[in-house]
């Protein structure tokens, strides 16, 4: 068994009310140390109000090569955007 | 909006509050967001579960009246648009269920309460959609009324609810505009088509007004929810705003709002209008609307018919997990 510390992905909530955002990763032996390290590595300039850490191994990502099949189909569904419909100015904001 | 008559725990005066409750209220007064793992009064948590849960249920049940017309849309384009709209409603339900789950309730518990009638969904979805023009009226009026309520809720005090509302509002404009677009088309069509549009407005006007809930003088749960910023405006304020916005839109279509007492009031800068029939509202909420049994029946059937499929996927995942573990074991 390798004694290298596992990799953790770090998510920071920048301000009250916002989503946590991925800011980077770091190594740590456990979750508690990951939070302490994240605090030192990623919030030295008061960048956040909350930290989440997730083991990198626990993240399953979509494959970049699947970009086409996954996202292209929405290109033909332009009607999902409100600007697809012409609403006359007289009826007000909609 | 989709949340009507959400029962909230009684309002407390400041000297009845514990120091913790005072500190909590002060955070809300400073417009700080409350996040899942932070301390919150039990009443705040319970009221939010009821409200967000009811809101989520409304999104899901709200798919049914519109789903009714997907197979009979007049053109392929209208069909694709309606399908996309109904798909959005499913997405909105999912955002909201997840927000409710951060408060410590499970998805299955919420659905069980919907299916057993212990949690409600908006009264509006207990009305039938009889003609294609109803797809126009629902998008224009029902989504219009929902937007009226959801825009201020983007500023609500509970972080996950606020963020769900922000996502939903971004997508909601499409819904109202596609509805109004249908109405414009119908009103520019044959006299029969225009009559269908008028008929849809006649049937949906008062049920849409009811979506905002009972009049403020009869609305018993507002004060505490407003102090907690999980309700941002009173029912009557929102109803007035909705009428003021919608009447000119009806006029543009050349349709008549079915209210002989509707009149512009220069002094208040808004319309005077008739209240809906509140006895009808309470009957629908109590389960006696035209489609209550049908809507709930469809949800329960979908849940029960899908059980083998949900269980099958879980069994498959468990087996795959088991195989992976065995392979790892063999390699060691």
Short mmCIF file of C-alpha atoms in Angstrom, two decimals:
data_model
loop_
_atom_site.label_atom_id
_atom_site.label_comp_id
_atom_site.label_asym_id
_atom_site.label_seq_id
_atom_site.Cartn_x
_atom_site.Cartn_y
_atom_site.Cartn_z
CA UNK A 1 0.00 0.00 0.00
CA UNK A 2 1.31 3.42 -0.96
CA UNK A 3 1.80 5.84 1.90
CA UNK A 4 1.34 8.84 -0.36
CA UNK A 5 -1.44 11.06 0.95
CA UNK A 6 -4.55 10.91 -1.24
CA UNK A 7 -5.61 13.78 -3.44
CA UNK A 8 -8.60 15.95 -2.45
CA UNK A 9 -10.63 18.35 -4.58
CA UNK A 10 -11.35 21.65 -2.86
CA UNK A 11 -14.55 23.68 -3.19
CA UNK A 12 -14.88 27.15 -1.66
CA UNK A 13 -18.00 29.24 -1.09
CA UNK A 14 -16.75 32.73 -1.86
CA UNK A 15 -19.60 34.69 -0.30
CA UNK A 16 -22.78 34.05 1.62
CA UNK A 17 -25.44 32.71 -0.69
CA UNK A 18 -23.21 31.58 -3.57
CA UNK A 19 -22.52 28.02 -4.68
CA UNK A 20 -19.27 26.37 -3.66
CA UNK A 21 -16.85 26.48 -6.60
CA UNK A 22 -14.01 24.19 -7.41
CA UNK A 23 -10.74 26.03 -6.81
CA UNK A 24 -8.12 23.26 -7.04
CA UNK A 25 -6.80 20.25 -5.20
CA UNK A 26 -4.26 19.19 -2.59
CA UNK A 27 -2.92 16.17 -0.75
CA UNK A 28 -3.90 15.33 2.82
CA UNK A 29 -4.08 12.18 4.96
CA UNK A 30 -7.75 12.63 5.90
CA UNK A 31 -10.74 14.93 5.45
CA UNK A 32 -10.08 17.04 8.51
CA UNK A 33 -6.49 17.71 7.46
CA UNK A 34 -7.70 18.41 3.92
CA UNK A 35 -9.92 21.19 5.27
CA UNK A 36 -7.09 22.62 7.36
CA UNK A 37 -4.72 22.50 4.40
CA UNK A 38 -7.34 24.00 2.08
CA UNK A 39 -7.80 26.85 4.50
CA UNK A 40 -4.06 27.55 4.35
CA UNK A 41 -3.63 27.00 0.61
CA UNK A 42 -6.81 28.53 -0.81
CA UNK A 43 -8.18 31.14 1.63
CA UNK A 44 -5.13 33.12 2.73
CA UNK A 45 -6.72 36.31 1.39
CA UNK A 46 -10.15 35.85 2.86
CA UNK A 47 -11.47 34.16 -0.28
CA UNK A 48 -14.19 32.15 1.37
CA UNK A 49 -16.80 31.52 4.02
CA UNK A 50 -17.02 27.74 3.68
CA UNK A 51 -14.88 24.83 2.41
CA UNK A 52 -15.88 21.44 1.02
CA UNK A 53 -13.34 18.70 0.41
CA UNK A 54 -13.99 15.56 -1.66
CA UNK A 55 -11.60 12.69 -2.33
CA UNK A 56 -10.55 12.98 -5.99
CA UNK A 57 -11.08 9.23 -6.34
CA UNK A 58 -14.74 9.71 -5.45
CA UNK A 59 -15.36 12.05 -8.37
CA UNK A 60 -16.61 10.51 -11.58
CA UNK A 61 -16.24 12.86 -14.54
CA UNK A 62 -17.75 12.85 -18.01
CA UNK A 63 -15.23 12.12 -20.71
CA UNK A 64 -14.03 15.07 -22.84
CA UNK A 65 -14.38 12.90 -25.95
CA UNK A 66 -18.11 12.64 -25.28
CA UNK A 67 -18.53 16.40 -25.63
CA UNK A 68 -20.30 16.10 -28.96
CA UNK A 69 -22.88 13.43 -28.13
CA UNK A 70 -23.60 15.01 -24.74
CA UNK A 71 -24.01 18.68 -25.58
CA UNK A 72 -24.56 19.09 -29.33
CA UNK A 73 -28.21 18.00 -29.23
CA UNK A 74 -29.18 21.09 -27.24
CA UNK A 75 -27.93 23.31 -30.09
CA UNK A 76 -30.97 22.46 -32.18
CA UNK A 77 -33.37 23.27 -29.32
CA UNK A 78 -33.13 27.02 -29.62
CA UNK A 79 -36.71 27.39 -28.41
CA UNK A 80 -35.46 26.74 -24.87
CA UNK A 81 -34.18 30.32 -24.91
CA UNK A 82 -36.76 33.02 -24.21
CA UNK A 83 -35.48 35.17 -27.10
CA UNK A 84 -36.80 32.55 -29.54
CA UNK A 85 -40.25 34.06 -29.07
CA UNK A 86 -40.98 37.56 -30.38
CA UNK A 87 -43.01 39.33 -27.73
CA UNK A 88 -44.14 42.85 -28.70
CA UNK A 89 -42.77 45.67 -26.52
CA UNK A 90 -46.31 46.88 -25.78
CA UNK A 91 -47.11 43.93 -23.52
CA UNK A 92 -44.25 44.71 -21.16
CA UNK A 93 -41.45 42.61 -19.74
CA UNK A 94 -42.04 38.90 -19.87
CA UNK B 1 -45.73 29.54 -5.80
CA UNK B 2 -46.70 26.94 -5.93
CA UNK B 3 -46.72 26.96 -2.17
CA UNK B 4 -50.11 27.92 -0.77
CA UNK B 5 -51.14 28.08 2.88
CA UNK B 6 -47.91 26.62 4.16
CA UNK B 7 -48.41 26.25 7.89
CA UNK B 8 -45.66 27.99 9.82
CA UNK B 9 -44.83 27.79 13.49
CA UNK B 10 -46.21 30.68 15.53
CA UNK B 11 -44.43 34.01 15.52
CA UNK B 12 -42.33 34.84 18.57
CA UNK B 13 -41.73 38.27 20.04
CA UNK B 14 -38.15 39.19 20.76
CA UNK B 15 -38.35 38.67 24.52
CA UNK B 16 -39.72 35.14 24.01
CA UNK B 17 -36.69 34.21 21.90
CA UNK B 18 -33.64 32.35 23.18
CA UNK B 19 -30.24 34.00 22.58
CA UNK B 20 -29.68 31.49 19.76
CA UNK B 21 -32.96 32.47 18.12
CA UNK B 22 -32.12 36.16 18.42
CA UNK B 23 -28.71 35.63 16.81
CA UNK B 24 -30.39 33.63 14.04
CA UNK B 25 -32.97 36.35 13.38
CA UNK B 26 -30.22 38.96 13.29
CA UNK B 27 -28.38 37.00 10.63
CA UNK B 28 -31.53 36.93 8.54
CA UNK B 29 -32.08 40.66 9.10
CA UNK B 30 -28.55 41.24 7.79
CA UNK B 31 -29.52 39.25 4.65
CA UNK B 32 -27.05 36.49 5.43
CA UNK B 33 -27.94 33.15 3.91
CA UNK B 34 -28.57 30.20 6.20
CA UNK B 35 -26.78 27.05 5.03
CA UNK B 36 -27.68 23.39 5.66
CA UNK B 37 -25.40 22.47 8.54
CA UNK B 38 -25.85 25.71 10.50
CA UNK B 39 -28.05 26.01 13.54
CA UNK B 40 -31.66 26.95 12.78
CA UNK B 41 -34.87 26.95 14.83
CA UNK B 42 -36.85 23.75 14.44
CA UNK B 43 -39.85 25.76 13.20
CA UNK B 44 -37.77 27.33 10.43
CA UNK B 45 -36.60 23.90 9.30
CA UNK B 46 -40.07 22.36 9.40
CA UNK B 47 -41.76 25.27 7.65
CA UNK B 48 -39.15 25.22 4.90
CA UNK B 49 -39.53 21.48 4.36
CA UNK B 50 -43.27 22.01 3.95
CA UNK B 51 -42.85 24.98 1.64
CA UNK B 52 -40.03 23.67 -0.58
CA UNK B 53 -41.63 20.21 -0.63
CA UNK B 54 -44.98 21.62 -1.71
CA UNK B 55 -43.22 23.70 -4.33
CA UNK B 56 -41.38 20.62 -5.66
CA UNK B 57 -44.58 18.57 -5.75
CA UNK B 58 -46.25 21.36 -7.74
CA UNK B 59 -43.52 21.27 -10.38
CA UNK B 60 -43.92 17.52 -10.80
CA UNK B 61 -47.73 17.40 -10.72
CA UNK B 62 -47.69 20.49 -12.96
CA UNK B 63 -46.30 18.35 -15.76
CA UNK B 64 -49.59 16.45 -16.03
CA UNK B 65 -52.00 19.09 -17.40
CA UNK B 66 -49.49 20.08 -20.09
CA UNK B 67 -48.27 16.55 -20.76
CA UNK B 68 -51.88 15.93 -21.74
CA UNK B 69 -51.32 17.90 -24.99
CA UNK B 70 -47.84 16.76 -26.07
CA UNK B 71 -49.18 14.06 -28.38
CA UNK B 72 -51.80 16.41 -29.83
CA UNK B 73 -49.80 19.59 -30.37
CA UNK B 74 -50.83 21.24 -33.66
CA UNK B 75 -47.33 21.22 -35.24
CA UNK B 76 -44.08 19.38 -34.74
CA UNK B 77 -42.43 22.61 -33.59
CA UNK B 78 -45.12 23.25 -30.95
CA UNK B 79 -44.77 19.67 -29.82
CA UNK B 80 -40.98 19.99 -29.39
CA UNK B 81 -41.44 23.27 -27.49
CA UNK B 82 -44.09 21.84 -25.17
CA UNK B 83 -41.96 18.77 -24.54
CA UNK B 84 -39.00 20.99 -23.62
CA UNK B 85 -41.23 23.01 -21.29
CA UNK B 86 -42.59 19.95 -19.50
CA UNK B 87 -39.03 18.60 -19.25
CA UNK B 88 -37.99 21.86 -17.56
CA UNK B 89 -40.74 21.37 -14.96
CA UNK B 90 -39.27 17.98 -14.08
CA UNK B 91 -35.89 19.66 -13.69
CA UNK B 92 -37.37 22.35 -11.44
CA UNK B 93 -38.90 19.66 -9.27
CA UNK B 94 -35.50 17.99 -8.95
CA UNK B 95 -33.73 21.22 -7.95
CA UNK B 96 -36.34 21.78 -5.26
CA UNK B 97 -36.45 18.24 -3.88
CA UNK B 98 -32.66 18.42 -3.48
CA UNK B 99 -32.98 21.74 -1.65
CA UNK B 100 -35.57 20.20 0.70
CA UNK B 101 -33.34 17.18 1.29
CA UNK B 102 -30.57 19.42 2.67
CA UNK B 103 -32.95 20.02 5.60
CA UNK B 104 -32.82 16.38 6.64
CA UNK B 105 -35.90 14.94 4.95
CA UNK B 106 -35.51 12.13 2.40
CA UNK B 107 -36.91 12.11 -1.14
CA UNK B 108 -38.96 9.01 -0.39
CA UNK B 109 -40.50 10.62 2.70
CA UNK B 110 -41.54 13.65 0.66
CA UNK B 111 -43.08 11.51 -2.07
CA UNK B 112 -44.83 9.31 0.47
CA UNK B 113 -46.43 12.43 1.97
CA UNK B 114 -47.55 13.60 -1.46
CA UNK B 115 -49.01 10.22 -2.35
CA UNK B 116 -50.83 9.85 0.96
CA UNK B 117 -52.30 13.35 0.68
CA UNK B 118 -50.36 14.67 3.68
CA UNK B 119 -48.55 17.23 1.54
CA UNK B 120 -50.22 19.44 -1.03
CA UNK B 121 -49.34 20.83 -4.44
CA UNK B 122 -50.70 24.02 -5.98
CA UNK B 123 -54.48 24.16 -6.44
CA UNK B 124 -54.04 25.29 -10.07
CA UNK B 125 -53.07 21.84 -11.31
CA UNK B 126 -56.42 20.40 -10.33
CA UNK B 127 -58.09 22.08 -13.29
CA UNK B 128 -58.40 20.30 -16.63
CA UNK B 129 -56.70 21.40 -19.86
CA UNK B 130 -59.50 21.04 -22.38
CA UNK B 131 -58.17 22.63 -25.56
CA UNK B 132 -54.86 23.59 -27.18
CA UNK B 133 -55.52 27.21 -26.14
CA UNK B 134 -55.15 26.02 -22.53
CA UNK B 135 -51.44 25.43 -23.26
CA UNK B 136 -51.26 29.12 -24.09
CA UNK B 137 -53.22 30.18 -21.02
CA UNK B 138 -51.20 27.96 -18.69
CA UNK B 139 -47.85 29.30 -19.91
CA UNK B 140 -49.03 32.89 -19.93
CA UNK B 141 -51.05 32.95 -16.68
CA UNK B 142 -49.89 30.06 -14.52
CA UNK B 143 -46.19 30.45 -15.25
CA UNK B 144 -46.68 34.23 -15.15
CA UNK B 145 -48.13 33.97 -11.64
CA UNK B 146 -45.37 31.58 -10.58
CA UNK B 147 -42.69 34.00 -11.82
CA UNK B 148 -44.32 36.80 -9.82
CA UNK B 149 -43.74 34.76 -6.67
CA UNK B 150 -40.43 33.15 -7.56
CA UNK B 151 -38.50 36.27 -8.53
CA UNK B 152 -38.55 37.69 -4.97
CA UNK B 153 -37.86 34.21 -3.56
CA UNK B 154 -34.42 34.33 -5.18
CA UNK B 155 -33.56 36.50 -2.15
CA UNK B 156 -34.98 34.06 0.41
CA UNK B 157 -32.87 33.39 3.51
CA UNK B 158 -32.20 29.68 2.97
CA UNK B 159 -29.17 29.28 0.68
CA UNK B 160 -30.10 26.07 -1.18
CA UNK B 161 -33.67 27.32 -1.78
CA UNK B 162 -32.41 30.69 -3.00
CA UNK B 163 -29.97 29.07 -5.42
CA UNK B 164 -32.65 26.71 -6.73
CA UNK B 165 -34.93 29.71 -7.31
CA UNK B 166 -32.21 31.54 -9.23
CA UNK B 167 -31.79 28.58 -11.59
CA UNK B 168 -35.54 28.21 -11.99
CA UNK B 169 -36.17 31.89 -12.71
CA UNK B 170 -33.54 31.83 -15.46
CA UNK B 171 -35.53 29.11 -17.22
CA UNK B 172 -39.01 30.34 -16.47
CA UNK B 173 -39.13 33.24 -18.93
CA UNK B 174 -39.20 30.74 -21.82
CA UNK B 175 -42.28 29.15 -20.28
CA UNK B 176 -44.33 32.29 -20.08
CA UNK B 177 -43.27 33.54 -23.49
CA UNK B 178 -44.09 30.27 -25.26
CA UNK B 179 -47.55 30.45 -23.66
CA UNK B 180 -48.13 34.03 -24.73
CA UNK B 181 -46.85 33.15 -28.20
CA UNK B 182 -49.53 30.45 -28.47
CA UNK B 183 -52.15 32.99 -27.35
CA UNK B 184 -50.99 35.53 -29.95
CA UNK B 185 -51.22 32.89 -32.67
CA UNK B 186 -54.71 31.80 -31.61
CA UNK B 187 -55.94 35.39 -31.33
CA UNK B 188 -54.67 36.19 -34.84
CA UNK B 189 -56.40 33.07 -36.20
CA UNK B 190 -59.97 32.25 -37.16
CA UNK B 191 -62.89 33.48 -35.02
CA UNK B 192 -63.19 29.95 -33.64
CA UNK B 193 -59.53 29.94 -32.62
CA UNK B 194 -59.85 33.32 -30.96
CA UNK B 195 -62.95 32.07 -29.13
CA UNK B 196 -60.92 29.14 -27.84
CA UNK B 197 -58.32 31.57 -26.50
CA UNK B 198 -61.05 33.62 -24.79
CA UNK B 199 -62.55 30.48 -23.30
CA UNK B 200 -59.17 29.42 -21.92
CA UNK B 201 -58.70 32.85 -20.32
CA UNK B 202 -62.22 32.63 -18.86
CA UNK B 203 -61.49 29.31 -17.22
CA UNK B 204 -57.95 30.06 -15.98
CA UNK B 205 -58.27 33.66 -14.78
CA UNK B 206 -59.69 33.04 -11.31
CA UNK B 207 -57.77 29.81 -10.64
CA UNK B 208 -54.60 31.80 -11.52
CA UNK B 209 -55.56 34.50 -9.00
CA UNK B 210 -56.05 31.78 -6.39
CA UNK B 211 -52.46 30.63 -6.86
CA UNK B 212 -51.30 33.46 -4.59
CA UNK B 213 -53.26 32.00 -1.70
CA UNK B 214 -56.04 33.51 0.45
CA UNK B 215 -56.43 37.22 1.06
CA UNK B 216 -53.98 38.73 3.58
CA UNK B 217 -56.73 39.20 6.12
CA UNK B 218 -57.29 35.42 6.13
CA UNK B 219 -53.68 34.42 5.73
CA UNK B 220 -52.67 33.17 9.15
CA UNK B 221 -49.16 31.94 8.50
CA UNK B 222 -47.55 34.95 6.90
CA UNK B 223 -45.95 36.91 9.76
CA UNK B 224 -43.38 34.36 10.91
CA UNK B 225 -42.54 33.27 7.37
CA UNK B 226 -41.97 36.89 6.38
CA UNK B 227 -39.75 37.51 9.43
CA UNK B 228 -37.71 34.47 8.39
CA UNK B 229 -37.64 35.69 4.76
CA UNK B 230 -39.04 32.50 3.38
CA UNK B 231 -42.04 34.49 2.19
CA UNK B 232 -41.06 37.81 0.66
CA UNK B 233 -44.38 39.47 -0.20
CA UNK B 234 -47.95 39.12 1.01
CA UNK B 235 -50.46 37.21 -1.08
CA UNK B 236 -52.44 40.35 -1.92
CA UNK B 237 -49.36 42.32 -2.97
CA UNK B 238 -48.37 39.65 -5.46
CA UNK B 239 -51.93 39.20 -6.72
CA UNK B 240 -52.22 42.94 -7.37
CA UNK B 241 -48.90 42.96 -9.23
CA UNK B 242 -50.01 40.02 -11.33
CA UNK B 243 -53.30 41.66 -12.31
CA UNK B 244 -51.55 44.95 -13.16
CA UNK B 245 -49.10 43.14 -15.39
CA UNK B 246 -51.57 40.78 -17.04
CA UNK B 247 -54.50 43.06 -17.95
CA UNK B 248 -52.55 45.02 -20.62
CA UNK B 249 -51.33 41.71 -22.02
CA UNK B 250 -54.94 40.52 -22.36
CA UNK B 251 -55.85 43.82 -24.02
CA UNK B 252 -53.06 43.42 -26.54
CA UNK B 253 -54.47 40.02 -27.46
CA UNK B 254 -57.94 41.54 -27.84
CA UNK B 255 -59.28 39.30 -25.09
CA UNK B 256 -61.58 40.28 -22.24
CA UNK B 257 -60.67 39.50 -18.64
CA UNK B 258 -63.77 37.77 -17.22
CA UNK B 259 -64.36 40.35 -14.49
CA UNK B 260 -67.05 43.01 -15.04
CA UNK B 261 -65.69 44.96 -12.04
CA UNK B 262 -62.15 45.19 -13.36
CA UNK B 263 -61.27 48.90 -13.44
CA UNK B 264 -58.13 51.02 -13.44
CA UNK B 265 -57.81 52.89 -10.15
CA UNK B 266 -55.77 56.02 -10.81
CA UNK B 267 -55.34 56.74 -7.11
CA UNK B 268 -53.67 53.47 -6.19
CA UNK B 269 -51.97 53.14 -9.58
CA UNK B 270 -53.37 49.65 -10.08
CA UNK B 271 -56.49 47.79 -11.10
CA UNK B 272 -59.47 47.12 -8.87
CA UNK B 273 -60.63 43.56 -9.47
CA UNK B 274 -62.95 40.88 -8.12
CA UNK B 275 -61.69 38.32 -5.65
CA UNK B 276 -61.88 34.71 -6.75
CA UNK B 277 -64.48 32.46 -5.15
CA UNK B 278 -62.57 31.41 -2.06
CA UNK B 279 -65.01 28.60 -1.24
CA UNK B 280 -63.94 27.01 -4.54
CA UNK B 281 -60.29 27.46 -3.56
CA UNK B 282 -60.75 25.74 -0.20
CA UNK B 283 -62.73 22.92 -1.83
CA UNK B 284 -59.92 22.33 -4.37
CA UNK B 285 -57.25 22.44 -1.64
CA UNK B 286 -59.30 19.93 0.37
CA UNK B 287 -59.21 17.51 -2.55
CA UNK B 288 -62.49 18.29 -4.27
CA UNK B 289 -61.33 20.08 -7.42
CA UNK B 290 -62.21 18.77 -10.88
CA UNK B 291 -58.97 16.77 -11.31
CA UNK B 292 -57.55 16.08 -7.82
CA UNK B 293 -58.18 12.33 -7.94
CA UNK B 294 -56.87 12.03 -11.50
CA UNK B 295 -53.66 13.99 -10.78
CA UNK B 296 -52.77 12.19 -7.58
CA UNK B 297 -53.77 8.88 -9.15
CA UNK B 298 -51.34 9.50 -12.03
CA UNK B 299 -48.50 10.27 -9.60
CA UNK B 300 -49.14 7.22 -7.45
CA UNK B 301 -49.41 4.98 -10.53
CA UNK B 302 -46.12 6.32 -11.92
CA UNK B 303 -44.45 5.66 -8.57
CA UNK B 304 -45.81 2.13 -8.22
CA UNK B 305 -45.31 1.14 -11.85
CA UNK B 306 -41.71 2.38 -11.67
CA UNK B 307 -40.81 0.43 -8.53
CA UNK B 308 -39.42 -2.65 -10.38
CA UNK B 309 -37.26 -0.35 -12.52
CA UNK B 310 -35.82 1.63 -9.58
CA UNK B 311 -35.17 -1.61 -7.69
CA UNK B 312 -33.61 -3.24 -10.75
CA UNK B 313 -31.09 -0.43 -11.23
CA UNK B 314 -30.15 -0.53 -7.55
CA UNK B 315 -29.67 -4.31 -7.72
CA UNK B 316 -27.51 -3.89 -10.83
CA UNK B 317 -25.38 -1.23 -9.09
CA UNK B 318 -24.97 -3.44 -6.03
CA UNK B 319 -23.87 -6.39 -8.18
CA UNK B 320 -21.37 -4.28 -10.14
CA UNK B 321 -20.01 -3.03 -6.82
CA UNK B 322 -19.69 -6.58 -5.55
CA UNK B 323 -17.87 -7.69 -8.72
CA UNK B 324 -15.43 -4.78 -8.50
CA UNK B 325 -14.70 -5.61 -4.87
CA UNK B 326 -14.11 -9.28 -5.71
CA UNK B 327 -11.75 -8.31 -8.59
CA UNK B 328 -9.77 -6.03 -6.27
CA UNK B 329 -9.59 -8.79 -3.70
CA UNK B 330 -8.30 -11.30 -6.27
CA UNK B 331 -5.60 -8.86 -7.45
CA UNK B 332 -4.22 -8.31 -3.96
#
